[in-house]
Amino acid sequence: MSVHMSPEEFRRHGKQVVDWIADYLACVESYPVMSQVKPGEIRRALPSGPPERGEPFEAVLSDLGRVLMPGVTHWQHPSFFGYFPSNASGPAILGDLLSSGLGVQGMSWVTSPACTELETLVVDWLAELLALPARFRTDAAGGGVIQDSASSASLVALLAALHRAGDGRVADEGVTRRYTLYVSSQTHSSLEKAARIAGLGSVGVRAVRVDPRTLAMDPGHLRTLLAEDAAAGAVPTMVCATVGTTSTTAVDPVAAIGEVCREHGVWLHVDAAYAGVAALCPELRWLNDGVAEYADSYVTNPHKWLLTNFDCTVLWTADRAPLLGALSILPEYLKNTATSVGSVIDYRDWQVPLGRRFRALKLWTVLRWYGAEGLRAHIRKGVELAQELASWIAAEPGFEVREPHPLGLVCFRPVWQELDAADADRATMRLMELLNTSGSMYLTHTRVDGRVELRMAIGGVATERRHVERAWEQIRWEHAALSRTLPGDPEH
Amino acid sequence: MSVHMSPEEFRRHGKQVVDWIADYLACVESYPVMSQVKPGEIRRALPSGPPERGEPFEAVLSDLGRVLMPGVTHWQHPSFFGYFPSNASGPAILGDLLSSGLGVQGMSWVTSPACTELETLVVDWLAELLALPARFRTDAAGGGVIQDSASSASLVALLAALHRAGDGRVADEGVTRRYTLYVSSQTHSSLEKAARIAGLGSVGVRAVRVDPRTLAMDPGHLRTLLAEDAAAGAVPTMVCATVGTTSTTAVDPVAAIGEVCREHGVWLHVDAAYAGVAALCPELRWLNDGVAEYADSYVTNPHKWLLTNFDCTVLWTADRAPLLGALSILPEYLKNTATSVGSVIDYRDWQVPLGRRFRALKLWTVLRWYGAEGLRAHIRKGVELAQELASWIAAEPGFEVREPHPLGLVCFRPVWQELDAADADRATMRLMELLNTSGSMYLTHTRVDGRVELRMAIGGVATERRHVERAWEQIRWEHAALSRTLPGDPEH
């Protein structure tokens, strides 16, 4: 007897799992948003060793519900407002399922031509939807590729930039000079991580000043740093401009930064991980001002706000040659006619790993199910709800809202009149903890200029106006309750 | 009206997709194994631009069958013998589906405790099944983590090794010295890629000689190189020993290599991407001789032979401190109590990307569905069929088989008596092309000592004895037909 799950068994259990997920999605609101377990609790509830004999699939599903679910923080809960949205829509889940079912490995064109060609197609489609420049297409010198995360994509961009800055010698000779990367205090930490991984070290990461109000990078200071570093013998390699920072969705002035990059011949990478997909809407396309003229590479994450479940990052470059120069290695066991003739794309040379899933399927199912129209409606709804929330907070005595907040994220804090800065920050963190442990909403925090702010990111598939209203109601209520226990309160 | 797929629509379309996959798995044998399309054919058959309006899910499924399927190379076909198996079993597909459906993002413990704790549990389970040392457990100083690929895992190992070799200064200061990595001509190309990415450059990769018969690394030559390099001022950083090379499944002498590493204080990384999982079977556990005593890190891919669909690589280390030292960065917006207290694992610091899927689910569903017993049966079947095939080839005049072939891969070639080496290689490649374009089987090639060999890797879920018999039949038949057209043949 075969040990494998037969196609008929798969059919049966597959439908059980689909029912399980449909039920989950239908009642996700009934769970506490944030898992309430203590460290070690889940692990201790499971057998310490692996089973010697196979078990029925139903046993797994039962343990999933009974043991694992209390340890799940529900990112698809309509009242999940933490980090950024990590949308898992129906069509995306099914696209991913098709990818798993086909089980192809798309490292080279020849290992499944459809995997490569659909990927090129959907990243071109997305570039068109976002009005990204023609230079980013494969039929020009550029091209797009799906990666697992913006972290990996930014690392790949840095490697391409190093290849160019080092006149093609870094892949062979290594990092033998002082190559430098330019970010701001608001740039995502993955850029420093990339610099570490690529051998530049944190010392190679130069921090450009930001405008204290908008938190956008100061192009004048960038110019100064680049000139200083070049004069000191460093090789300025890449500038990372961010469109929609993780902390507050600040937008760096890409055009002005690009002008400086051009003066110095430095690679301009644009990290639009969260905000980039908003360019689907013409009224938000200003976000990408300067990208068409100046960007050497650009990254955005359909797996955040664009309804395509993790992992699906798209990286585009205007020049694929340095990227291939940095990453291409062809051992004998991967040689094949199509690759030798050079008539095809082998995406393994556009990324860190060798193997690849058929991830284009889920982006394809999303783009087709929603159409441009449906995608725009989703983005607009998130922006509208966030703007409403911001107006409520701004109108509320005792709270202040951070400007600007052009997208789905609102940063704000209670004023805590009677407390000094450190105590006020502690009180804000305490408020967040009370809200999160209540289980009825989830939000995260950041620090700007040393001071704590709360972040409320709107844009989940299931999030409706009533969830935002209820969250704000609860914030005000918990804030009032907490205020009464603080030293400055007359009743304390 | 909502633009989203409702839970009830998901239930309906999900079952359509499950039926589609079940039908596919039931009739995968009826497809040509290798896609027969020409470059550009698939892309041209699809609309050049994205849809403005959403489309019914049925339209997507219909295009999948009609347009995409001809461009798919069927890795799950029972006569797919190329590269290594990339098993997609029923329980793994369903585990992955559950992960997509839950849509959690496991970058930190707090973002979904079950995601982290189940991962720690299943990698511990797998370590137990493979008889890997207790040092690799999180309750010691080590630990295991799921990565997307062995390429990424080996890069992570190299970064940890650099952290140690550079006395903890590389993350800050960058690659300021000549750090060196030791491989053989048989080591996977991802190690050179890792050296390039990490800033060592190809020049930092030192090639250790191999035994010409077994293709195993020569520990004596490694000792010489290490001594020479250290004397020349380099910092020997990591040695990669391979258990089951990609080209021929050669097995490096890990214990002897480990002894040399210990003498020089160099990090020993063991790449057992394909073969490692075979240690499930006590009779194959010799593969890992020396690992328990000497390995600093070890990688194997359940997504190859262990029935867990791509991507699922497991990396273990005996010392997680240098790994965290190399990769850990904690920006404000990711801070949380559990992390600060240090009572939990945050797997984002064990990998290149920040975000992570709930990949532990699919390894969990596989380990539970099959049990150790079922997994062993699958491995043993692959090995047995390969040994039978090797015996048939060895008994066939006009063919030669490469020794040793301890696992599921058999390398062999026709002798082509009348041809010189170059013509013989061309004839072998021509034979492979004929077999692959026939659509009824798929195999790949390698080159050993400059000469072409065919690789036939057995271990697919659906592969039975009859598929191997039929393939061998076809190889002999095509070989005979091709021989008759060659210059040395009397009838030519």
mmCIF file of C-alpha atoms in Angstrom, chain B residues 302-458:
data_model
loop_
_atom_site.group_PDB
_atom_site.id
_atom_site.type_symbol
_atom_site.label_atom_id
_atom_site.label_comp_id
_atom_site.label_asym_id
_atom_site.label_seq_id
_atom_site.Cartn_x
_atom_site.Cartn_y
_atom_site.Cartn_z
ATOM 1 C CA PRO B 302 12.792 18.719 2.853
ATOM 2 C CA HIS B 303 11.612 20.368 -0.397
ATOM 3 C CA LYS B 304 13.712 18.005 -2.436
ATOM 4 C CA TRP B 305 13.260 14.403 -1.390
ATOM 5 C CA LEU B 306 11.229 14.758 1.816
ATOM 6 C CA LEU B 307 7.788 15.375 0.365
ATOM 7 C CA THR B 308 7.485 19.004 1.470
ATOM 8 C CA ASN B 309 6.830 21.277 -1.457
ATOM 9 C CA PHE B 310 9.203 24.132 -2.239
ATOM 10 C CA ASP B 311 10.193 26.197 -0.324
ATOM 11 C CA CYS B 312 11.380 24.371 2.786
ATOM 12 C CA THR B 313 15.067 24.228 3.655
ATOM 13 C CA VAL B 314 16.194 23.572 7.220
ATOM 14 C CA LEU B 315 19.397 25.138 8.522
ATOM 15 C CA TRP B 316 20.796 24.138 11.886
ATOM 16 C CA THR B 317 23.646 25.707 13.744
ATOM 17 C CA ALA B 318 25.482 24.580 16.853
ATOM 18 C CA ASP B 319 25.913 28.190 17.957
ATOM 19 C CA ARG B 320 23.233 30.739 17.194
ATOM 20 C CA ALA B 321 25.156 33.647 18.744
ATOM 21 C CA PRO B 322 27.303 34.524 15.692
ATOM 22 C CA LEU B 323 24.286 34.113 13.428
ATOM 23 C CA LEU B 324 22.323 36.624 15.505
ATOM 24 C CA GLY B 325 25.379 38.840 15.745
ATOM 25 C CA ALA B 326 25.586 38.970 11.971
ATOM 26 C CA LEU B 327 21.913 39.488 11.209
ATOM 27 C CA SER B 328 20.101 41.034 14.145
ATOM 28 C CA ILE B 329 18.845 44.614 13.845
ATOM 29 C CA LEU B 330 15.940 45.862 15.945
ATOM 30 C CA PRO B 331 14.263 49.073 14.797
ATOM 31 C CA GLU B 332 11.758 50.746 17.108
ATOM 32 C CA TYR B 333 8.681 49.647 15.162
ATOM 33 C CA LEU B 334 9.563 45.975 15.764
ATOM 34 C CA LYS B 335 10.285 46.295 19.497
ATOM 35 C CA ASN B 336 8.002 44.423 21.868
ATOM 36 C CA THR B 337 8.064 43.059 25.386
ATOM 37 C CA ALA B 338 8.678 39.391 24.539
ATOM 38 C CA THR B 339 11.701 40.319 22.418
ATOM 39 C CA SER B 340 13.113 42.718 25.024
ATOM 40 C CA VAL B 341 12.877 40.133 27.778
ATOM 41 C CA GLY B 342 14.775 37.709 25.533
ATOM 42 C CA SER B 343 12.441 34.842 26.302
ATOM 43 C CA VAL B 344 11.539 34.096 22.681
ATOM 44 C CA ILE B 345 13.032 33.402 19.275
ATOM 45 C CA ASP B 346 12.551 36.032 16.570
ATOM 46 C CA TYR B 347 13.337 34.104 13.417
ATOM 47 C CA ARG B 348 13.696 37.280 11.332
ATOM 48 C CA ASP B 349 17.206 37.489 12.825
ATOM 49 C CA TRP B 350 18.080 34.032 11.477
ATOM 50 C CA GLN B 351 17.592 34.901 7.800
ATOM 51 C CA VAL B 352 18.072 37.489 5.051
ATOM 52 C CA PRO B 353 14.434 38.625 4.644
ATOM 53 C CA LEU B 354 12.407 40.230 7.425
ATOM 54 C CA GLY B 355 8.988 38.752 6.677
ATOM 55 C CA ARG B 356 8.199 35.051 6.869
ATOM 56 C CA ARG B 357 5.438 32.657 5.879
ATOM 57 C CA PHE B 358 4.122 30.040 8.307
ATOM 58 C CA ARG B 359 6.181 27.346 6.544
ATOM 59 C CA ALA B 360 6.378 25.130 9.603
ATOM 60 C CA LEU B 361 2.782 24.082 8.910
ATOM 61 C CA LYS B 362 3.682 22.127 5.799
ATOM 62 C CA LEU B 363 6.589 20.350 7.426
ATOM 63 C CA TRP B 364 4.291 19.534 10.346
ATOM 64 C CA THR B 365 1.541 18.134 8.083
ATOM 65 C CA VAL B 366 4.136 16.021 6.247
ATOM 66 C CA LEU B 367 5.768 14.637 9.388
ATOM 67 C CA ARG B 368 2.390 13.758 10.855
ATOM 68 C CA TRP B 369 0.764 12.306 7.730
ATOM 69 C CA TYR B 370 3.693 10.046 6.901
ATOM 70 C CA GLY B 371 5.196 9.436 10.313
ATOM 71 C CA ALA B 372 8.851 8.396 10.452
ATOM 72 C CA GLU B 373 7.820 5.048 9.015
ATOM 73 C CA GLY B 374 6.226 6.481 5.899
ATOM 74 C CA LEU B 375 9.082 8.878 5.274
ATOM 75 C CA ARG B 376 11.618 6.047 5.524
ATOM 76 C CA ALA B 377 9.565 3.972 3.104
ATOM 77 C CA HIS B 378 9.652 6.802 0.564
ATOM 78 C CA ILE B 379 13.423 7.291 0.823
ATOM 79 C CA ARG B 380 14.081 3.558 0.669
ATOM 80 C CA LYS B 381 11.962 3.134 -2.415
ATOM 81 C CA GLY B 382 13.967 5.795 -4.270
ATOM 82 C CA VAL B 383 17.251 4.237 -3.250
ATOM 83 C CA GLU B 384 16.129 0.733 -4.210
ATOM 84 C CA LEU B 385 14.886 1.771 -7.647
ATOM 85 C CA ALA B 386 18.109 3.667 -8.280
ATOM 86 C CA GLN B 387 20.215 0.673 -7.278
ATOM 87 C CA GLU B 388 18.217 -1.556 -9.601
ATOM 88 C CA LEU B 389 18.607 0.890 -12.445
ATOM 89 C CA ALA B 390 22.345 1.091 -11.808
ATOM 90 C CA SER B 391 22.596 -2.684 -11.950
ATOM 91 C CA TRP B 392 20.784 -2.781 -15.296
ATOM 92 C CA ILE B 393 23.063 -0.110 -16.745
ATOM 93 C CA ALA B 394 26.192 -1.805 -15.437
ATOM 94 C CA ALA B 395 25.097 -5.067 -17.053
ATOM 95 C CA GLU B 396 24.457 -3.408 -20.417
ATOM 96 C CA PRO B 397 27.279 -3.487 -22.972
ATOM 97 C CA GLY B 398 27.896 -0.055 -24.387
ATOM 98 C CA PHE B 399 27.030 1.804 -21.176
ATOM 99 C CA GLU B 400 29.020 2.689 -18.124
ATOM 100 C CA VAL B 401 27.741 3.708 -14.734
ATOM 101 C CA ARG B 402 29.506 6.008 -12.307
ATOM 102 C CA GLU B 403 30.429 4.593 -8.920
ATOM 103 C CA PRO B 404 29.522 5.234 -6.174
ATOM 104 C CA HIS B 405 25.770 5.916 -6.341
ATOM 105 C CA PRO B 406 24.563 5.330 -2.789
ATOM 106 C CA LEU B 407 21.282 7.243 -3.013
ATOM 107 C CA GLY B 408 18.571 7.988 -5.587
ATOM 108 C CA LEU B 409 20.796 9.418 -8.302
ATOM 109 C CA VAL B 410 22.506 7.342 -10.994
ATOM 110 C CA CYS B 411 25.066 8.938 -13.333
ATOM 111 C CA PHE B 412 25.956 7.041 -16.485
ATOM 112 C CA ARG B 413 26.819 7.372 -20.142
ATOM 113 C CA PRO B 414 26.961 5.421 -23.364
ATOM 114 C CA VAL B 415 30.520 4.454 -24.293
ATOM 115 C CA TRP B 416 30.324 5.402 -28.017
ATOM 116 C CA GLN B 417 33.269 3.161 -28.922
ATOM 117 C CA GLU B 418 34.084 4.760 -32.239
ATOM 118 C CA LEU B 419 33.976 8.407 -31.175
ATOM 119 C CA ASP B 420 36.615 10.666 -29.653
ATOM 120 C CA ALA B 421 35.799 12.361 -26.351
ATOM 121 C CA ALA B 422 34.299 15.541 -27.823
ATOM 122 C CA ASP B 423 32.124 13.698 -30.321
ATOM 123 C CA ALA B 424 31.093 11.193 -27.687
ATOM 124 C CA ASP B 425 29.970 14.034 -25.428
ATOM 125 C CA ARG B 426 28.009 15.569 -28.267
ATOM 126 C CA ALA B 427 26.347 12.212 -28.943
ATOM 127 C CA THR B 428 25.435 11.848 -25.268
ATOM 128 C CA MET B 429 23.912 15.315 -25.245
ATOM 129 C CA ARG B 430 22.035 14.496 -28.428
ATOM 130 C CA LEU B 431 20.680 11.337 -26.798
ATOM 131 C CA MET B 432 19.469 13.386 -23.823
ATOM 132 C CA GLU B 433 17.805 15.904 -26.111
ATOM 133 C CA LEU B 434 15.982 13.131 -27.981
ATOM 134 C CA LEU B 435 14.757 11.603 -24.735
ATOM 135 C CA ASN B 436 13.612 14.936 -23.297
ATOM 136 C CA THR B 437 11.881 16.206 -26.414
ATOM 137 C CA SER B 438 10.025 12.895 -26.679
ATOM 138 C CA GLY B 439 8.009 14.110 -23.708
ATOM 139 C CA SER B 440 7.913 10.689 -22.135
ATOM 140 C CA MET B 441 10.792 11.179 -19.706
ATOM 141 C CA TYR B 442 13.091 13.930 -18.490
ATOM 142 C CA LEU B 443 16.674 13.747 -17.345
ATOM 143 C CA THR B 444 19.574 16.183 -17.031
ATOM 144 C CA HIS B 445 23.336 16.004 -17.358
ATOM 145 C CA THR B 446 26.555 16.911 -15.619
ATOM 146 C CA ARG B 447 30.221 16.964 -16.513
ATOM 147 C CA VAL B 448 32.826 15.027 -14.560
ATOM 148 C CA ASP B 449 36.466 15.592 -15.327
ATOM 149 C CA GLY B 450 35.390 17.358 -18.506
ATOM 150 C CA ARG B 451 33.195 14.497 -19.755
ATOM 151 C CA VAL B 452 29.415 14.514 -20.053
ATOM 152 C CA GLU B 453 27.395 12.115 -17.912
ATOM 153 C CA LEU B 454 23.637 11.697 -17.774
ATOM 154 C CA ARG B 455 21.914 12.100 -14.420
ATOM 155 C CA MET B 456 18.818 10.136 -13.568
ATOM 156 C CA ALA B 457 17.394 11.109 -10.186
ATOM 157 C CA ILE B 458 14.722 8.837 -8.734
#
